Amino acid sequence: MSQVQARFFTENKKYLVDDVPFSIPAASEVADLSGVINKLLEANNDGHKHVEFDFLVRGQFLRTKLANHMETENISTVWILTGSYDKTARIWSMEGKAVMTVAGHTDVVKDVAWVKRDGLSSLLLTTSLDQTIMLWEWNSERNEVKARHCCRGHAGSVDTVAVDPSRTKFCSGSWDKMLKIWSAVPTVEEDEMEEPNRPRKKQKTEQMGLTRTPLMTISGHNEAVSSVLWMDAEELCSASWDHTIRLWDAETGGQKSTLTGNKVFNCISYSPLCRRLASGSTDRHVRLWDPRSKDGSLVLLSLTSHNGWVTAVRWSPSHEHQLVSGSLDNVVKLWDTRSCKAPLYDLAAHEDKVLCVDWTENGLILKGPSTNHQQVRKLLTFTYMNSFN
Amino acid sequence: MIFENRLCKKIIKTNRPRRRLTFDVIDSNPHGRIFSMRPTHTGTMSKLKNKKRNLEENEDEQLPIFDKDGGKDGPHLDDGDEDQGDLSESEESVFSGLEESGSDSDDEEEEEEDEEDGSEEKSSDVEEDKTDRQLSAKEVIKPQTDVQNSKEKKKKKKAAGKEGGEESVVADRDSGLQISSQVDEYEHDTSDEEDIRNTVGNIPMEWYKDYPHIGYDLDGKKLFKPIRNKDELDEFLDKMENPDYWRTVQDKMTGADIRLSDEQVDLVHRLQQGKFGDVNFNEYEPAIDFFSNEVMIHPVTNRPQDKRSFIPSLIEKEKVGKLVHAIKMGWIKPRRPKETTPQYYDLWAKEDPNSILGRHKMHVPAPKMKLPGHEESYNPPPEYLMSEEERLAWEQQDPEDRKLSFLPQKFACLRAVPAYSRFIHERFERCLDLYLCPRQRKMRVNVNPEDLIPKLPKPKDLQPFPTTQSLVYRGHSSLVRSISVSPSGQWLVSGSDDCTVRFWEVSTARCLKTVEVGGAVKGVAWNPNPSICLVAVSYDDTVVLLNPGLGDRLVCTASDQLISSYEEPEEVKDQLVQWAVAEGEGHEQGHRLILKHPKAVRQVTWHGKGDYLACVMPDNGSSLQVVIHQVSKRRTQNPFRKNKGLVQCVSFHPIRPYFFVATQRYVRVYNLIKQELTKKLMANCKWISSMAIHPGGDNVICGSYDCRLAWFDLDLSTKPYKVLRHHKKALRSVAYHRHYPLFASGSDDGSVIVCHGMVYNDLLQNPLIVPVKVLKGHTITHDLGVLDVTFHPTQPWVFSSGSDGTVRLFT
């Protein structure tokens, strides 16, 4: 986190600057900010004299570095994207405020993903039971969301989506046993050739965005695909209800290897740090796999502590031994692979089934285990689907 | 007299062994010697001579009779010894004579036969006869002389008898009392060894010198001395006057005077002269040369060989020498020291298995009697005594069933114990036991009953099957009667008594849709065809086809299209069932077609192709219990004309055009194409509740209200191949898995039992049925537990719906 988006307000008309967000280094202090404002004022008004400003951030004086201040005051720029059974996706701020509601699907939203964020606009994906994936563009500054593309092609509910490391493609897995690779780059032209003189269609396009077709379809699973991820730019990994995890070549669409379990897989996660796959299945165990082993399935470890199906599992992005798992028994557990007998922490704040877990990117900078604990919990509170009704 | 008698007998006895020594081989009778020798010579006698002899012997026979007549008192008097000897002699002669004649006649007959048979051999025989006769003529002389001798003897005896008679008369006159006592004497005289009139025994009689009695008789009364007041003068006078004085002696034991008879006197004389006491003993008998030069086959003497003839064996000597040496050196202990402790035979000891008999393979030792216990005691501890009820029960039992064959009783002392009335009976039974008990070891195979149980694989090896409850689908407010899973396995539909049908997402237990209908839902069935998205829901008398709009959009729209594309046929037939298309709000909710039946519909089931729909309307009195609808043509037909009982449930065969109808007790299998009854399965239960067909089509399971689950193998029999009684209460539902070899049953006891039911392609191999898991989770409400079970189409998961308003998923 090197840059922070910031706006500057003042009551004094004399020193008013444009109401646009500026990118400011996070390490900047009060003097640096004053310099920025002074430079802005100088640009507008030549006769400006240097003035030392003081800054209030959410009613608090800024006294330290901006980054430190944000940390201590819990001001975050992390947004949380959730999909819900109420057919919408929501963007939440770290404080727990619903910033934006993304509505457009005609059925339950099953999975969501950030494609990329550059500046104020970010691209996000939502998949739904209505067999479509929608690519949205969200402008965080103006706080408006626009459907860019509607990806059609699946014949079942799209349960999972994953964006490739280059942020140009994404892969989706569906109940119809297929994996489809799509382009994640929004375009203005319609991919499909359509007759322009159809107002209804156009109206629909306005609402839903341009229709997009898959770049590639990968078939091979015998049952519904429950989870998909990119191992690297060329390799895909998918877990399915047919008790297998399959590795695919994303370029050719060919199958590279298969890991066979004996239960339905709910979710998988891959850590590039330790190069292990973690899987959650319809039993109580979190299993760790070595995807490079060619000789069939090889379970390296079984982490057993849950009492229900493991519905979500996620490696820590910054720590090679830590992973977090969520289960239908309402408990989220933080694991360290070096202590496979018992989890590090039980995070038991949910009152209903945990369906999804994720780490914040800045998990790394949270040092103390207790704060880490809190932070993770806070994160998770937003990523589960609390109650259905 | 007795004394004398005894003496005589002793003498006779001493004589007898001597005779025996010599004539032992021939006859033990001392007097029969001569006559018994005779038959050896008489074998060849001629008839004439025999006749002569017979005449003579007849005379002999009569003689003793005269003799008896002559000596009337003879046998009764003490001189009978001689008489007896005579008598025995005469009797023996008589008998031997008879024997002779008998044997002779036999011989003669044989000879006659010989003459008759072999007339040709006569000439040769004649010469032999002649020589025989010559020989016999010589021998014949002897008997004649014998006879003459005996005649002379008898004459003498006659004279003696007359004398004896006279003498006895005199004796009678003298001592009349004695006679009576003598008569008694014989009565008492059971032993010829001892005179037991006086019981004092062998003591010096002078001890009784000063007493009036001399001893005691058998009755313990005193024996008084005879009155003896003779003085010297009387003695002298007696000596002078009494001619028998010299032969009168005093019996020391009784103190009585005894007059010796002539024979006794004679005997005394003979003994005094150093002669044999027996008059008849001939000291100078003609010697018979037994020891001749001829070697006889039988040894004459039984004397052991004398030591002279013993030649000691050198080999034995050597052996003995060795043994002696060994004993000297102490290698052999010559004699084991005798055990001084007394040895008893332990009647109840177990037989030593190493004994010779025990080692014998087929040996069965005799059964031992049970050792007596406390209850046999005359004074048993009170706990062994039977109470009144026990005693009554004991009396009512059959004797064979009784634990004890007697009633334990308590007596004050051992003396009060009565005789055991069943003693003989018990001994007899014991004998029977010993006698009848099989003493043969039967080579029976010892089978451990557990070995007979078929070796079922462990449930662990039969994975996968549902083991734990994973998800609970909550939302219904009343009991959930029926559930069904979509063919893709993504959705679950449940129908409840709260008049709603709910659609659930299987993986998250989220209710996606709730459709309200106009009554308590009795049955739901998802169309098994994956290209049609329709759910049949039955409530009251209505069956509604719902399109839930779940799953593939194209499929849903295609299903709607299928229904809306229906065109009314030109001729409208009167149908049993009213078909109506749902409109308005109902259509919004997903209702597509509404079928109004004449009666309440209990069950709906689809054919595998998804076009035909069978509905059950149980009604005992009508033939309209089952109707089959064809959705695409909106036609309804009643396949059965007759009512064969209350229909419980129906099912289509998964592959072939068969239709299964379960009534209360039977499952009938109909061929829909041939329109005939193919099979009738006897369920052996009282009331079938549910039925499921194996996806292979050859096996059927039936659940019944009497807690049984019957597995039918249609190829095997019309009777159940196996009946499982695992549930404690009535079964409500049974289900097969479509791919895995699993079946499940739900029961009122709130449990679901999952069984492994492997059906093999090999026709010779019977299905393997192993119960693997009892799944519990539902709470029992209103005495109802699990109402419906169904399997996930692809995963080994089982859903169950219960009366507690929940649907549960076990994985």
mmCIF file with all atom_site columns, N, CA and C in Angstrom, chain A residues 85 106-108 110 129-131 155 157 175 223 241 243 264 282 309 328 353 355 388-389, chain B residues 470-471 488-491 505 507-510 512 551-553 740 792 794-795 797 809 811:
data_model
loop_
_atom_site.group_PDB
_atom_site.id
_atom_site.type_symbol
_atom_site.label_atom_id
_atom_site.label_alt_id
_atom_site.label_comp_id
_atom_site.label_asym_id
_atom_site.label_entity_id
_atom_site.label_seq_id
_atom_site.pdbx_PDB_ins_code
_atom_site.Cartn_x
_atom_site.Cartn_y
_atom_site.Cartn_z
_atom_site.occupancy
_atom_site.B_iso_or_equiv
_atom_site.pdbx_formal_charge
_atom_site.auth_seq_id
_atom_site.auth_comp_id
_atom_site.auth_asym_id
_atom_site.auth_atom_id
_atom_site.pdbx_PDB_model_num
ATOM 1   N N  . TYR A 1 85  ? -27.677 -14.367 -1.807  1.00 0.00 ? 85  TYR A N  1
ATOM 2   C CA . TYR A 1 85  ? -28.835 -15.096 -2.328  1.00 0.00 ? 85  TYR A CA 1
ATOM 3   C C  . TYR A 1 85  ? -29.991 -14.168 -2.650  1.00 0.00 ? 85  TYR A C  1
ATOM 4   N N  . THR A 1 106 ? -30.732 -12.077 -12.401 1.00 0.00 ? 106 THR A N  1
ATOM 5   C CA . THR A 1 106 ? -32.119 -12.484 -12.192 1.00 0.00 ? 106 THR A CA 1
ATOM 6   C C  . THR A 1 106 ? -32.207 -13.642 -11.198 1.00 0.00 ? 106 THR A C  1
ATOM 7   N N  . ASP A 1 107 ? -31.082 -14.080 -10.769 1.00 0.00 ? 107 ASP A N  1
ATOM 8   C CA . ASP A 1 107 ? -31.128 -15.175 -9.784  1.00 0.00 ? 107 ASP A CA 1
ATOM 9   C C  . ASP A 1 107 ? -29.977 -15.005 -8.801  1.00 0.00 ? 107 ASP A C  1
ATOM 10  N N  . VAL A 1 108 ? -29.889 -15.954 -7.929  1.00 0.00 ? 108 VAL A N  1
ATOM 11  C CA . VAL A 1 108 ? -28.931 -15.908 -6.830  1.00 0.00 ? 108 VAL A CA 1
ATOM 12  C C  . VAL A 1 108 ? -27.516 -15.697 -7.340  1.00 0.00 ? 108 VAL A C  1
ATOM 13  N N  . LYS A 1 110 ? -23.820 -16.434 -7.021  1.00 0.00 ? 110 LYS A N  1
ATOM 14  C CA . LYS A 1 110 ? -23.110 -17.559 -6.411  1.00 0.00 ? 110 LYS A CA 1
ATOM 15  C C  . LYS A 1 110 ? -21.671 -17.233 -6.082  1.00 0.00 ? 110 LYS A C  1
ATOM 16  N N  . LEU A 1 129 ? -26.793 -18.007 -10.443 1.00 0.00 ? 129 LEU A N  1
ATOM 17  C CA . LEU A 1 129 ? -27.585 -19.189 -10.750 1.00 0.00 ? 129 LEU A CA 1
ATOM 18  C C  . LEU A 1 129 ? -28.281 -19.066 -12.100 1.00 0.00 ? 129 LEU A C  1
ATOM 19  N N  . ASP A 1 130 ? -28.415 -17.817 -12.568 1.00 0.00 ? 130 ASP A N  1
ATOM 20  C CA . ASP A 1 130 ? -29.102 -17.638 -13.849 1.00 0.00 ? 130 ASP A CA 1
ATOM 21  C C  . ASP A 1 130 ? -28.182 -17.928 -15.029 1.00 0.00 ? 130 ASP A C  1
ATOM 22  N N  . GLN A 1 131 ? -27.096 -18.650 -14.779 1.00 0.00 ? 131 GLN A N  1
ATOM 23  C CA . GLN A 1 131 ? -26.205 -19.194 -15.794 1.00 0.00 ? 131 GLN A CA 1
ATOM 24  C C  . GLN A 1 131 ? -25.340 -18.127 -16.466 1.00 0.00 ? 131 GLN A C  1
ATOM 25  N N  . ALA A 1 155 ? -24.753 -23.775 -19.078 1.00 0.00 ? 155 ALA A N  1
ATOM 26  C CA . ALA A 1 155 ? -26.092 -24.361 -19.050 1.00 0.00 ? 155 ALA A CA 1
ATOM 27  C C  . ALA A 1 155 ? -26.481 -24.770 -17.646 1.00 0.00 ? 155 ALA A C  1
ATOM 28  N N  . SER A 1 157 ? -26.055 -23.363 -13.219 1.00 0.00 ? 157 SER A N  1
ATOM 29  C CA . SER A 1 157 ? -25.662 -22.246 -12.376 1.00 0.00 ? 157 SER A CA 1
ATOM 30  C C  . SER A 1 157 ? -24.139 -22.170 -12.342 1.00 0.00 ? 157 SER A C  1
ATOM 31  N N  . TRP A 1 175 ? -22.359 -25.785 -12.784 1.00 0.00 ? 175 TRP A N  1
ATOM 32  C CA . TRP A 1 175 ? -23.046 -27.037 -12.463 1.00 0.00 ? 175 TRP A CA 1
ATOM 33  C C  . TRP A 1 175 ? -23.142 -27.940 -13.688 1.00 0.00 ? 175 TRP A C  1
ATOM 34  N N  . GLU A 1 223 ? -19.138 -34.371 -12.942 1.00 0.00 ? 223 GLU A N  1
ATOM 35  C CA . GLU A 1 223 ? -20.169 -33.771 -12.112 1.00 0.00 ? 223 GLU A CA 1
ATOM 36  C C  . GLU A 1 223 ? -19.924 -32.269 -12.074 1.00 0.00 ? 223 GLU A C  1
ATOM 37  N N  . TRP A 1 241 ? -17.697 -32.161 -8.024  1.00 0.00 ? 241 TRP A N  1
ATOM 38  C CA . TRP A 1 241 ? -18.498 -33.097 -7.247  1.00 0.00 ? 241 TRP A CA 1
ATOM 39  C C  . TRP A 1 241 ? -18.205 -34.544 -7.632  1.00 0.00 ? 241 TRP A C  1
ATOM 40  N N  . HIS A 1 243 ? -15.578 -35.980 -7.213  1.00 0.00 ? 243 HIS A N  1
ATOM 41  C CA . HIS A 1 243 ? -14.529 -36.425 -6.294  1.00 0.00 ? 243 HIS A CA 1
ATOM 42  C C  . HIS A 1 243 ? -13.125 -36.246 -6.871  1.00 0.00 ? 243 HIS A C  1
ATOM 43  N N  . VAL A 1 264 ? -17.068 -35.421 -2.220  1.00 0.00 ? 264 VAL A N  1
ATOM 44  C CA . VAL A 1 264 ? -17.324 -34.270 -3.072  1.00 0.00 ? 264 VAL A CA 1
ATOM 45  C C  . VAL A 1 264 ? -16.464 -33.104 -2.585  1.00 0.00 ? 264 VAL A C  1
ATOM 46  N N  . THR A 1 282 ? -16.993 -32.571 1.420   1.00 0.00 ? 282 THR A N  1
ATOM 47  C CA . THR A 1 282 ? -18.220 -32.814 2.182   1.00 0.00 ? 282 THR A CA 1
ATOM 48  C C  . THR A 1 282 ? -17.968 -33.785 3.325   1.00 0.00 ? 282 THR A C  1
ATOM 49  N N  . TRP A 1 309 ? -19.419 -30.072 7.025   1.00 0.00 ? 309 TRP A N  1
ATOM 50  C CA . TRP A 1 309 ? -18.741 -29.953 5.745   1.00 0.00 ? 309 TRP A CA 1
ATOM 51  C C  . TRP A 1 309 ? -17.825 -28.727 5.762   1.00 0.00 ? 309 TRP A C  1
ATOM 52  N N  . LEU A 1 328 ? -19.718 -25.714 7.731   1.00 0.00 ? 328 LEU A N  1
ATOM 53  C CA . LEU A 1 328 ? -21.156 -25.605 7.993   1.00 0.00 ? 328 LEU A CA 1
ATOM 54  C C  . LEU A 1 328 ? -21.462 -25.632 9.477   1.00 0.00 ? 328 LEU A C  1
ATOM 55  N N  . LYS A 1 353 ? -24.239 -20.920 8.880   1.00 0.00 ? 353 LYS A N  1
ATOM 56  C CA . LYS A 1 353 ? -23.220 -21.615 8.104   1.00 0.00 ? 353 LYS A CA 1
ATOM 57  C C  . LYS A 1 353 ? -22.242 -20.623 7.474   1.00 0.00 ? 353 LYS A C  1
ATOM 58  N N  . LEU A 1 355 ? -19.945 -19.866 4.430   1.00 0.00 ? 355 LEU A N  1
ATOM 59  C CA . LEU A 1 355 ? -19.898 -20.338 3.051   1.00 0.00 ? 355 LEU A CA 1
ATOM 60  C C  . LEU A 1 355 ? -18.626 -19.926 2.338   1.00 0.00 ? 355 LEU A C  1
ATOM 61  N N  . PHE A 1 388 ? -30.173 -16.831 5.473   1.00 0.00 ? 388 PHE A N  1
ATOM 62  C CA . PHE A 1 388 ? -30.819 -16.839 4.160   1.00 0.00 ? 388 PHE A CA 1
ATOM 63  C C  . PHE A 1 388 ? -32.106 -16.050 4.129   1.00 0.00 ? 388 PHE A C  1
ATOM 64  N N  . ASN A 1 389 ? -32.713 -15.902 5.248   1.00 0.00 ? 389 ASN A N  1
ATOM 65  C CA . ASN A 1 389 ? -34.080 -15.418 5.197   1.00 0.00 ? 389 ASN A CA 1
ATOM 66  C C  . ASN A 1 389 ? -34.231 -13.938 5.516   1.00 0.00 ? 389 ASN A C  1
ATOM 67  N N  . SER B 2 470 ? -25.436 -34.167 7.681   1.00 0.00 ? 470 SER B N  1
ATOM 68  C CA . SER B 2 470 ? -24.662 -33.015 7.240   1.00 0.00 ? 470 SER B CA 1
ATOM 69  C C  . SER B 2 470 ? -25.488 -31.744 7.200   1.00 0.00 ? 470 SER B C  1
ATOM 70  N N  . LEU B 2 471 ? -26.680 -31.851 6.686   1.00 0.00 ? 471 LEU B N  1
ATOM 71  C CA . LEU B 2 471 ? -27.471 -30.635 6.523   1.00 0.00 ? 471 LEU B CA 1
ATOM 72  C C  . LEU B 2 471 ? -28.886 -30.905 6.986   1.00 0.00 ? 471 LEU B C  1
ATOM 73  N N  . SER B 2 488 ? -30.702 -33.931 -11.647 1.00 0.00 ? 488 SER B N  1
ATOM 74  C CA . SER B 2 488 ? -29.321 -33.451 -11.631 1.00 0.00 ? 488 SER B CA 1
ATOM 75  C C  . SER B 2 488 ? -28.720 -33.530 -10.236 1.00 0.00 ? 488 SER B C  1
ATOM 76  N N  . GLY B 2 489 ? -29.548 -33.603 -9.238  1.00 0.00 ? 489 GLY B N  1
ATOM 77  C CA . GLY B 2 489 ? -29.042 -33.664 -7.872  1.00 0.00 ? 489 GLY B CA 1
ATOM 78  C C  . GLY B 2 489 ? -28.797 -32.321 -7.253  1.00 0.00 ? 489 GLY B C  1
ATOM 79  N N  . GLN B 2 490 ? -29.243 -31.262 -7.932  1.00 0.00 ? 490 GLN B N  1
ATOM 80  C CA . GLN B 2 490 ? -28.996 -29.925 -7.389  1.00 0.00 ? 490 GLN B CA 1
ATOM 81  C C  . GLN B 2 490 ? -30.127 -29.463 -6.491  1.00 0.00 ? 490 GLN B C  1
ATOM 82  N N  . TRP B 2 491 ? -31.317 -29.949 -6.749  1.00 0.00 ? 491 TRP B N  1
ATOM 83  C CA . TRP B 2 491 ? -32.488 -29.452 -6.029  1.00 0.00 ? 491 TRP B CA 1
ATOM 84  C C  . TRP B 2 491 ? -33.224 -30.575 -5.345  1.00 0.00 ? 491 TRP B C  1
ATOM 85  N N  . GLU B 2 505 ? -31.949 -25.876 -2.259  1.00 0.00 ? 505 GLU B N  1
ATOM 86  C CA . GLU B 2 505 ? -30.661 -26.160 -2.866  1.00 0.00 ? 505 GLU B CA 1
ATOM 87  C C  . GLU B 2 505 ? -29.975 -27.209 -2.002  1.00 0.00 ? 505 GLU B C  1
ATOM 88  N N  . SER B 2 507 ? -26.894 -28.364 -1.771  1.00 0.00 ? 507 SER B N  1
ATOM 89  C CA . SER B 2 507 ? -25.568 -28.204 -1.179  1.00 0.00 ? 507 SER B CA 1
ATOM 90  C C  . SER B 2 507 ? -25.554 -27.210 -0.036  1.00 0.00 ? 507 SER B C  1
ATOM 91  N N  . THR B 2 508 ? -26.513 -26.297 0.031   1.00 0.00 ? 508 THR B N  1
ATOM 92  C CA . THR B 2 508 ? -26.476 -25.302 1.094   1.00 0.00 ? 508 THR B CA 1
ATOM 93  C C  . THR B 2 508 ? -27.709 -25.312 1.982   1.00 0.00 ? 508 THR B C  1
ATOM 94  N N  . ALA B 2 509 ? -28.667 -26.171 1.673   1.00 0.00 ? 509 ALA B N  1
ATOM 95  C CA . ALA B 2 509 ? -29.899 -26.261 2.452   1.00 0.00 ? 509 ALA B CA 1
ATOM 96  C C  . ALA B 2 509 ? -30.690 -24.953 2.427   1.00 0.00 ? 509 ALA B C  1
ATOM 97  N N  . ARG B 2 510 ? -30.548 -24.204 1.357   1.00 0.00 ? 510 ARG B N  1
ATOM 98  C CA . ARG B 2 510 ? -31.308 -22.968 1.244   1.00 0.00 ? 510 ARG B CA 1
ATOM 99  C C  . ARG B 2 510 ? -32.602 -23.238 0.511   1.00 0.00 ? 510 ARG B C  1
ATOM 100 N N  . LEU B 2 512 ? -35.112 -22.182 -1.892  1.00 0.00 ? 512 LEU B N  1
ATOM 101 C CA . LEU B 2 512 ? -35.124 -21.225 -2.985  1.00 0.00 ? 512 LEU B CA 1
ATOM 102 C C  . LEU B 2 512 ? -36.529 -20.813 -3.349  1.00 0.00 ? 512 LEU B C  1
ATOM 103 N N  . GLY B 2 551 ? -32.720 -24.894 -12.400 1.00 0.00 ? 551 GLY B N  1
ATOM 104 C CA . GLY B 2 551 ? -31.879 -25.639 -13.321 1.00 0.00 ? 551 GLY B CA 1
ATOM 105 C C  . GLY B 2 551 ? -31.740 -24.880 -14.621 1.00 0.00 ? 551 GLY B C  1
ATOM 106 N N  . ASP B 2 552 ? -31.494 -25.627 -15.658 1.00 0.00 ? 552 ASP B N  1
ATOM 107 C CA . ASP B 2 552 ? -31.219 -25.011 -16.948 1.00 0.00 ? 552 ASP B CA 1
ATOM 108 C C  . ASP B 2 552 ? -32.434 -24.239 -17.453 1.00 0.00 ? 552 ASP B C  1
ATOM 109 N N  . ARG B 2 553 ? -32.178 -22.991 -17.844 1.00 0.00 ? 553 ARG B N  1
ATOM 110 C CA . ARG B 2 553 ? -33.271 -22.162 -18.367 1.00 0.00 ? 553 ARG B CA 1
ATOM 111 C C  . ARG B 2 553 ? -33.926 -22.810 -19.571 1.00 0.00 ? 553 ARG B C  1
ATOM 112 N N  . TYR B 2 740 ? -25.123 -46.432 -6.659  1.00 0.00 ? 740 TYR B N  1
ATOM 113 C CA . TYR B 2 740 ? -24.402 -47.169 -5.629  1.00 0.00 ? 740 TYR B CA 1
ATOM 114 C C  . TYR B 2 740 ? -25.235 -48.348 -5.149  1.00 0.00 ? 740 TYR B C  1
ATOM 115 N N  . HIS B 2 792 ? -29.708 -39.290 -3.125  1.00 0.00 ? 792 HIS B N  1
ATOM 116 C CA . HIS B 2 792 ? -29.198 -38.340 -4.100  1.00 0.00 ? 792 HIS B CA 1
ATOM 117 C C  . HIS B 2 792 ? -28.889 -39.121 -5.382  1.00 0.00 ? 792 HIS B C  1
ATOM 118 N N  . THR B 2 794 ? -26.610 -38.865 -7.664  1.00 0.00 ? 794 THR B N  1
ATOM 119 C CA . THR B 2 794 ? -25.224 -39.154 -8.038  1.00 0.00 ? 794 THR B CA 1
ATOM 120 C C  . THR B 2 794 ? -24.331 -39.446 -6.841  1.00 0.00 ? 794 THR B C  1
ATOM 121 N N  . GLN B 2 795 ? -24.600 -38.850 -5.709  1.00 0.00 ? 795 GLN B N  1
ATOM 122 C CA . GLN B 2 795 ? -23.719 -39.036 -4.566  1.00 0.00 ? 795 GLN B CA 1
ATOM 123 C C  . GLN B 2 795 ? -24.318 -40.061 -3.600  1.00 0.00 ? 795 GLN B C  1
ATOM 124 N N  . TRP B 2 797 ? -25.562 -40.068 -0.866  1.00 0.00 ? 797 TRP B N  1
ATOM 125 C CA . TRP B 2 797 ? -26.208 -39.289 0.181   1.00 0.00 ? 797 TRP B CA 1
ATOM 126 C C  . TRP B 2 797 ? -27.669 -39.686 0.254   1.00 0.00 ? 797 TRP B C  1
ATOM 127 N N  . LEU B 2 809 ? -30.120 -34.333 5.449   1.00 0.00 ? 809 LEU B N  1
ATOM 128 C CA . LEU B 2 809 ? -29.227 -34.950 4.478   1.00 0.00 ? 809 LEU B CA 1
ATOM 129 C C  . LEU B 2 809 ? -28.143 -35.685 5.246   1.00 0.00 ? 809 LEU B C  1
ATOM 130 N N  . THR B 2 811 ? -24.610 -37.765 4.826   1.00 0.00 ? 811 THR B N  1
ATOM 131 C CA . THR B 2 811 ? -23.548 -38.059 3.868   1.00 0.00 ? 811 THR B CA 1
ATOM 132 C C  . THR B 2 811 ? -22.452 -38.871 4.545   1.00 0.00 ? 811 THR B C  1
#
